[in-house]
Amino acid sequence: MTRVLVIDPHAPDAGAVNEAARVLRGGGLVALPTETVYGLAACALDESAVGRVFLAKGRPSSHPLIAHVLGEEDAQGLARSWPDRAHRLAAAFWPGPLTLVVDRASGGPIAVSGGGDSIAVRAPAHPVARAVIRALGQPVAAPSANRYQGLSPTTASHVLRELGDSVELVLDAGPCEAGIESTVVDVRGSQPCLLRPGAIDLRALRAVMADVSRGEAAALIRDQLRPSPGMQARHYSPRAILRVARDRDSAEALAASLSAEGEYVGLLVRGPLSKPASPRVESRQLAQDPKAFAHSLFATLHDLDALGVNAIVVEDVPGEDEWLAVADRLTRAACPR
Ligand code: TXA
Ligand code: MG
């Protein structure tokens, strides 16, 4: 049976934190909140616990995980080298939703790396995640707490619905702030490269490091390439079939025609609807601002899935860099299974 402990996100109760650390020390799995999404945590240095994370998610063990640390010093302990670029980005964005890919130290946790030579590290900002890492005294491997290719969880009930019994303990600190995963940047090469757009947008990254390339992330969106292990085209998907419509009118028209064919449809648009929705269309209005939109996107898709819609139609988002992370998640959610 999974236990759930409610915990204050701002002032985490030491009893709950210590209990999470105890479970992790014993090789168990704990779902915990971060400022992006809920993570499925295991002690990063315990190879069999990390193996359990892959099993619980149904994720191939060659798809690397992120090691969560308190700061640069701990990250350096996992890295073979710590380039100046890593230092500059960490100094600007840690603790926070930025993941850095560096060369893995030769004795570093190979299971976390999915068997590869690199390792992804991030220092989360969420007080609960930090308190658990501190109490454990070791880095924590934590992918998003969902089944392989599914929607990331932004509340504890999403975690329970997705993973159920395979997690021993869930720390419930309420909804996550960003609602979308961390930005992943590879700092190994001569030019830093955006591998996954996320909660920190490209403009903010480039304000600190002007030459961050979005080459591979942009190519992924266009051509559905796979820029890094674990980044397959189909990902972040609800159970319902998701389709992205060019604009508001075509989204409403598509939703109406699907419902006329007997489908139960979810419709996601930005701002108010222009006309009343057809019967059997569950419409949801998301924000016009990219951060606010990202905050509610996964939660809204989870809700529509829970209602049992068969199809979800989403109005496409603007092409500006600020929308890159949302556009990436929508493209992958819409990828045919
Ligand atoms: O916001 C987040 O990053 C959340 C929270 C829980 O911290 N975690 C998360 O983990 O989203 P996951 O495993 O669902 O996604 C990790 C991403 C994947 O896109 C994976 O390909 C990439 O990071 N990644 C991890 N290790 C990597 C590596 N060594 N090289 C390249 N990409 C890597
Ligand atoms: Mg994930």
Coordinates of C-alpha atoms and ligand atoms in Angstrom, one line a residue:
M1 CA 0.0 0.0 0.0
T2 CA 1.2 3.5 -0.9
R3 CA 1.3 5.9 2.0
V4 CA 0.7 9.6 1.4
L5 CA 2.0 12.2 3.8
V6 CA 0.7 15.8 3.4
I7 CA 3.6 18.2 3.8
D8 CA 3.8 22.0 3.9
P9 CA 5.7 23.1 0.7
H10 CA 7.2 26.1 2.5
A11 CA 8.1 24.6 5.9
P12 CA 8.4 20.9 5.4
D13 CA 7.8 18.8 8.5
A14 CA 11.0 17.1 9.7
G15 CA 9.1 13.8 10.5
A16 CA 7.8 13.4 7.0
V17 CA 11.2 14.4 5.5
N18 CA 13.0 11.9 7.7
E19 CA 10.5 9.2 6.8
A20 CA 11.2 9.8 3.1
A21 CA 14.9 9.6 3.7
R22 CA 14.5 6.3 5.6
V23 CA 12.5 4.8 2.7
L24 CA 15.1 5.9 0.2
R25 CA 18.0 4.6 2.4
G26 CA 16.2 1.2 2.4
G27 CA 16.2 1.1 -1.4
G28 CA 12.5 2.2 -1.7
L29 CA 10.8 4.7 -4.0
V30 CA 9.3 8.0 -2.9
A31 CA 7.3 10.4 -5.0
L32 CA 8.2 14.0 -4.1
P33 CA 7.3 17.4 -5.3
T34 CA 9.7 19.7 -7.2
E35 CA 9.1 23.1 -8.5
T36 CA 8.5 21.6 -12.0
V37 CA 6.6 18.3 -11.6
Y38 CA 6.5 15.4 -9.1
G39 CA 9.5 13.2 -9.3
L40 CA 9.9 9.4 -8.6
A41 CA 12.9 9.4 -6.3
A42 CA 15.4 6.7 -5.5
C43 CA 18.8 7.0 -3.9
A44 CA 21.0 7.7 -7.0
L45 CA 23.9 5.7 -5.6
D46 CA 21.8 2.6 -5.0
E47 CA 21.9 0.7 -8.3
S48 CA 19.0 -1.7 -7.5
A49 CA 16.8 1.2 -6.2
V50 CA 17.5 3.0 -9.5
G51 CA 16.6 -0.2 -11.3
R52 CA 13.2 -0.1 -9.5
V53 CA 12.5 3.4 -10.9
F54 CA 12.9 2.1 -14.4
L55 CA 10.6 -0.9 -13.6
A56 CA 8.0 1.3 -12.0
K57 CA 7.9 3.6 -14.9
G58 CA 8.1 0.9 -17.5
R59 CA 11.0 2.9 -19.0
P60 CA 13.9 1.3 -20.8
S61 CA 17.0 1.3 -18.6
S62 CA 19.0 2.9 -21.3
H63 CA 17.1 6.2 -20.9
P64 CA 19.1 8.3 -18.4
L65 CA 17.7 9.9 -15.3
I66 CA 18.5 13.3 -13.7
A67 CA 20.5 13.2 -10.5
H68 CA 19.1 15.8 -8.1
V69 CA 21.6 17.5 -5.8
L70 CA 21.8 20.4 -3.4
G71 CA 24.2 22.5 -5.4
E72 CA 27.4 22.7 -7.5
E73 CA 29.6 21.0 -5.1
D74 CA 27.5 17.8 -5.0
A75 CA 27.1 18.0 -8.8
Q76 CA 30.9 18.2 -9.3
G77 CA 31.2 15.0 -7.3
L78 CA 29.2 13.1 -10.0
A79 CA 31.0 14.8 -12.9
R80 CA 34.3 14.0 -14.5
S81 CA 34.8 17.7 -15.2
W82 CA 32.8 20.8 -14.5
P83 CA 33.1 23.2 -17.4
D84 CA 33.1 26.9 -16.8
R85 CA 29.7 27.0 -18.7
A86 CA 28.2 24.6 -16.1
H87 CA 29.4 26.9 -13.4
R88 CA 28.0 30.0 -15.0
L89 CA 24.6 28.4 -15.7
A90 CA 24.4 26.8 -12.2
A91 CA 25.3 30.2 -10.6
A92 CA 22.5 31.9 -12.5
F93 CA 19.7 29.3 -12.2
W94 CA 20.4 26.9 -9.3
P95 CA 18.5 26.1 -7.2
G96 CA 15.9 25.9 -10.0
P97 CA 14.5 24.2 -13.0
L98 CA 17.7 23.8 -15.1
T99 CA 19.3 20.4 -15.8
L100 CA 22.9 20.3 -17.0
V101 CA 24.4 17.4 -18.9
V102 CA 28.1 16.9 -18.2
D103 CA 30.6 14.0 -18.4
R104 CA 30.0 11.4 -15.7
A105 CA 32.8 10.8 -13.2
S106 CA 34.2 7.3 -13.9
G107 CA 33.0 6.0 -10.5
G108 CA 29.7 7.9 -10.8
P109 CA 26.3 6.2 -10.9
I110 CA 26.1 4.4 -14.2
A111 CA 22.5 3.2 -13.8
V112 CA 21.4 6.9 -13.5
S113 CA 23.3 7.6 -16.7
G114 CA 21.4 4.8 -18.5
G115 CA 24.8 3.1 -19.0
G116 CA 26.3 6.1 -20.9
D117 CA 29.2 8.4 -20.2
S118 CA 27.3 11.5 -19.4
I119 CA 25.1 12.5 -16.4
A120 CA 22.3 15.0 -16.0
V121 CA 22.3 17.0 -12.8
R122 CA 20.0 19.6 -11.3
A123 CA 19.6 21.3 -8.0
P124 CA 15.8 21.7 -7.4
A125 CA 14.5 24.7 -5.7
H126 CA 11.5 23.1 -4.0
P127 CA 12.0 23.1 -0.2
V128 CA 10.6 19.6 0.2
A129 CA 12.9 18.1 -2.5
R130 CA 15.9 19.9 -0.9
A131 CA 15.0 18.8 2.6
V132 CA 14.8 15.1 1.4
I133 CA 18.1 15.3 -0.4
R134 CA 19.7 16.9 2.6
A135 CA 18.3 14.3 5.0
L136 CA 19.4 11.4 2.8
G137 CA 22.9 13.0 2.4
Q138 CA 23.1 11.7 -1.1
P139 CA 21.9 12.6 -4.6
V140 CA 18.5 11.5 -5.6
A141 CA 17.6 10.1 -9.0
A142 CA 14.2 11.3 -10.0
P143 CA 12.4 11.1 -13.3
S144 CA 8.9 12.5 -13.6
A145 CA 6.6 10.3 -11.6
N146 CA 4.6 8.9 -14.5
R147 CA 4.5 5.8 -16.6
Y148 CA 6.8 5.8 -19.6
Q149 CA 5.7 8.3 -22.3
G150 CA 2.7 9.4 -20.2
L151 CA 1.8 12.8 -18.8
S152 CA 4.0 14.2 -16.1
P153 CA 2.2 14.6 -12.7
T154 CA 1.7 18.0 -11.2
T155 CA -0.2 16.8 -8.1
A156 CA 0.0 13.9 -5.8
S157 CA -3.2 12.5 -7.0
H158 CA -1.8 12.3 -10.6
V159 CA 1.1 10.3 -9.2
L160 CA -1.3 7.9 -7.4
R161 CA -3.4 7.5 -10.5
E162 CA -0.3 6.8 -12.7
L163 CA 1.9 4.7 -10.5
G164 CA -0.3 3.4 -7.7
D165 CA 1.3 0.7 -5.7
S166 CA 4.8 0.8 -7.2
V167 CA 5.7 3.8 -5.0
E168 CA 6.1 3.3 -1.3
L169 CA 5.5 6.9 -0.1
V170 CA 4.1 10.0 -1.7
L171 CA 4.9 13.4 -0.2
D172 CA 1.9 15.6 -1.1
A173 CA 2.8 19.3 -1.1
G174 CA 0.0 20.5 -3.4
P175 CA 0.3 21.5 -7.1
C176 CA 3.8 22.2 -8.6
E177 CA 4.6 25.7 -9.5
A178 CA 5.9 25.5 -13.0
G179 CA 3.8 22.5 -14.1
I180 CA 6.3 21.7 -16.9
E181 CA 9.7 19.9 -16.6
S182 CA 13.1 21.5 -16.2
T183 CA 15.1 22.9 -19.2
V184 CA 17.9 20.5 -20.2
V185 CA 21.2 21.9 -21.5
D186 CA 24.2 19.9 -22.7
V187 CA 27.3 21.8 -21.7
R188 CA 29.9 19.2 -22.8
G189 CA 30.6 20.5 -26.3
S190 CA 32.1 23.8 -27.5
Q191 CA 28.6 25.3 -27.8
P192 CA 25.9 24.7 -25.1
C193 CA 22.9 23.0 -26.6
L194 CA 19.3 22.9 -25.5
L195 CA 18.2 19.3 -25.4
R196 CA 14.8 19.9 -23.8
P197 CA 13.0 23.2 -23.6
G198 CA 11.4 23.6 -20.2
A199 CA 10.5 25.8 -17.3
I200 CA 13.4 28.2 -17.9
D201 CA 12.9 29.7 -21.4
L202 CA 15.5 30.3 -24.0
R203 CA 15.5 34.1 -23.6
A204 CA 16.4 33.7 -19.9
L205 CA 19.1 31.2 -20.8
R206 CA 20.6 33.4 -23.5
A207 CA 20.6 36.4 -21.2
V208 CA 23.2 34.5 -19.2
M209 CA 24.9 32.6 -22.1
A210 CA 24.2 34.1 -25.5
D211 CA 25.4 31.2 -27.6
V212 CA 23.1 28.5 -26.3
S213 CA 21.9 26.7 -29.5
R214 CA 18.3 25.5 -29.8
G215 CA 19.3 23.5 -32.9
E216 CA 18.5 20.1 -31.7
A217 CA 15.4 21.0 -29.8
A218 CA 14.0 22.9 -32.8
A219 CA 14.9 20.0 -35.1
L220 CA 13.1 17.6 -32.8
I221 CA 9.9 19.7 -33.0
R222 CA 10.2 19.9 -36.8
D223 CA 11.4 16.5 -37.7
Q224 CA 10.7 14.5 -34.6
L225 CA 14.4 13.5 -34.3
R226 CA 15.8 12.1 -31.1
P227 CA 18.5 14.4 -29.8
S228 CA 19.4 12.5 -26.6
P229 CA 18.8 9.2 -25.1
G230 CA 15.4 9.1 -23.5
M231 CA 14.0 11.8 -25.8
Q232 CA 11.7 10.0 -28.1
A233 CA 9.2 11.7 -30.4
R234 CA 6.2 10.4 -28.5
H235 CA 6.1 11.5 -24.9
Y236 CA 4.1 13.5 -22.4
S237 CA 0.9 12.0 -23.8
P238 CA -2.6 11.7 -22.4
R239 CA -4.6 8.5 -22.9
A240 CA -6.9 10.3 -25.4
I241 CA -5.7 11.0 -28.9
L242 CA -4.4 14.5 -29.0
R243 CA -4.5 16.8 -32.1
V244 CA -3.2 20.3 -32.4
A245 CA -5.3 22.6 -34.6
R246 CA -3.8 25.5 -36.5
D247 CA -5.9 28.2 -34.8
R248 CA -8.9 28.8 -32.6
D249 CA -11.5 28.4 -35.4
S250 CA -10.1 25.2 -36.7
A251 CA -9.8 23.8 -33.2
E252 CA -13.5 24.6 -32.5
A253 CA -14.5 23.2 -35.9
L254 CA -12.5 20.0 -35.4
A255 CA -14.0 19.5 -31.9
A256 CA -17.5 20.0 -33.2
S257 CA -17.0 17.6 -36.1
L258 CA -15.5 14.9 -33.9
S259 CA -18.4 15.2 -31.4
A260 CA -20.8 15.0 -34.3
E261 CA -19.2 11.7 -35.2
G262 CA -20.0 10.5 -31.6
E263 CA -16.6 11.2 -30.0
Y264 CA -16.4 12.6 -26.5
V265 CA -14.0 15.5 -27.0
G266 CA -11.8 17.8 -24.9
L267 CA -11.1 21.2 -26.3
L268 CA -8.2 23.4 -25.1
V269 CA -8.0 27.0 -26.3
R270 CA -6.3 30.2 -25.1
G271 CA -8.7 32.7 -23.7
P272 CA -12.5 32.7 -23.9
L273 CA -14.4 30.5 -26.4
S274 CA -15.8 32.4 -29.4
K275 CA -19.0 30.3 -29.4
P276 CA -20.7 27.9 -27.0
A277 CA -19.2 24.4 -27.2
S278 CA -21.1 21.6 -28.9
P279 CA -22.6 18.9 -26.8
R280 CA -20.1 16.2 -25.7
V281 CA -17.3 18.8 -25.9
E282 CA -15.5 19.5 -22.7
S283 CA -13.9 22.9 -23.2
R284 CA -11.1 24.4 -21.1
Q285 CA -9.6 27.8 -21.4
L286 CA -5.9 28.2 -20.7
A287 CA -4.0 31.4 -20.3
Q288 CA -2.5 33.6 -23.0
D289 CA 0.7 33.8 -21.1
P290 CA 3.2 30.9 -21.7
K291 CA 4.2 30.4 -18.1
A292 CA 0.6 30.4 -16.9
F293 CA -0.4 28.1 -19.8
A294 CA 2.4 25.7 -18.9
H295 CA 1.4 25.7 -15.3
S296 CA -2.0 24.3 -16.1
L297 CA -1.4 22.3 -19.3
F298 CA -0.6 18.8 -17.8
A299 CA -3.2 19.2 -15.0
T300 CA -5.9 20.0 -17.6
L301 CA -4.9 17.0 -19.8
H302 CA -5.0 14.8 -16.7
D303 CA -8.5 16.1 -15.8
L304 CA -9.7 15.4 -19.4
D305 CA -8.3 11.9 -19.3
A306 CA -10.0 11.3 -16.0
L307 CA -13.3 12.4 -17.5
G308 CA -12.8 9.8 -20.2
V309 CA -12.7 11.9 -23.4
N310 CA -11.5 9.9 -26.4
A311 CA -10.0 12.9 -28.3
I312 CA -8.4 16.2 -27.2
V313 CA -8.1 19.1 -29.6
V314 CA -5.7 21.9 -28.7
E315 CA -5.4 25.3 -30.3
D316 CA -1.8 25.7 -31.4
V317 CA 0.4 28.1 -29.5
P318 CA 2.4 31.0 -30.8
G319 CA 5.8 30.4 -32.5
E320 CA 7.9 32.6 -30.2
D321 CA 10.7 31.2 -28.1
E322 CA 8.8 31.7 -24.9
W323 CA 6.3 29.0 -26.1
L324 CA 9.0 26.5 -27.1
A325 CA 8.6 24.2 -24.1
V326 CA 4.8 24.1 -24.5
A327 CA 5.0 23.6 -28.3
D328 CA 7.5 20.7 -27.7
R329 CA 5.2 19.0 -25.3
L330 CA 2.1 19.4 -27.6
T331 CA 4.0 18.1 -30.6
R332 CA 5.1 15.0 -28.7
A333 CA 1.8 14.4 -27.1
A334 CA 0.2 14.5 -30.5
C335 CA 2.7 12.0 -32.0
P336 CA 1.0 8.9 -33.3
R337 CA 1.3 5.9 -31.0
Ligands
TXA1 O1 11.7 18.8 -14.1 C1 12.3 17.8 -14.2 O2 13.4 17.7 -14.9 C2 11.7 16.5 -13.6 C3 11.8 16.7 -12.1 C4 11.3 15.5 -11.3 O3 13.0 17.1 -11.7 N1 12.4 15.4 -14.0 C5 12.3 14.9 -15.2 O4 13.0 13.7 -15.5 O5 11.6 15.4 -16.1 P1 12.7 12.8 -16.7 O6 13.5 11.5 -16.5 O7 11.3 12.6 -16.9 O8 13.3 13.6 -17.9 C6 14.7 13.7 -18.0 C7 15.2 14.3 -19.3 C8 14.9 13.4 -20.4 O9 14.5 14.1 -21.5 C9 16.3 12.7 -20.7 O10 16.4 12.4 -22.0 C10 17.2 13.9 -20.3 O11 16.6 14.5 -19.2 N2 18.5 13.3 -19.8 C11 18.7 12.7 -18.6 N3 20.0 12.3 -18.6 C12 20.6 12.7 -19.7 C13 21.9 12.5 -20.3 N4 22.8 11.9 -19.6 N5 22.1 13.0 -21.5 C14 21.1 13.6 -22.2 N6 19.9 13.8 -21.8 C15 19.6 13.3 -20.5
MG2 MG 9.5 12.4 -17.8

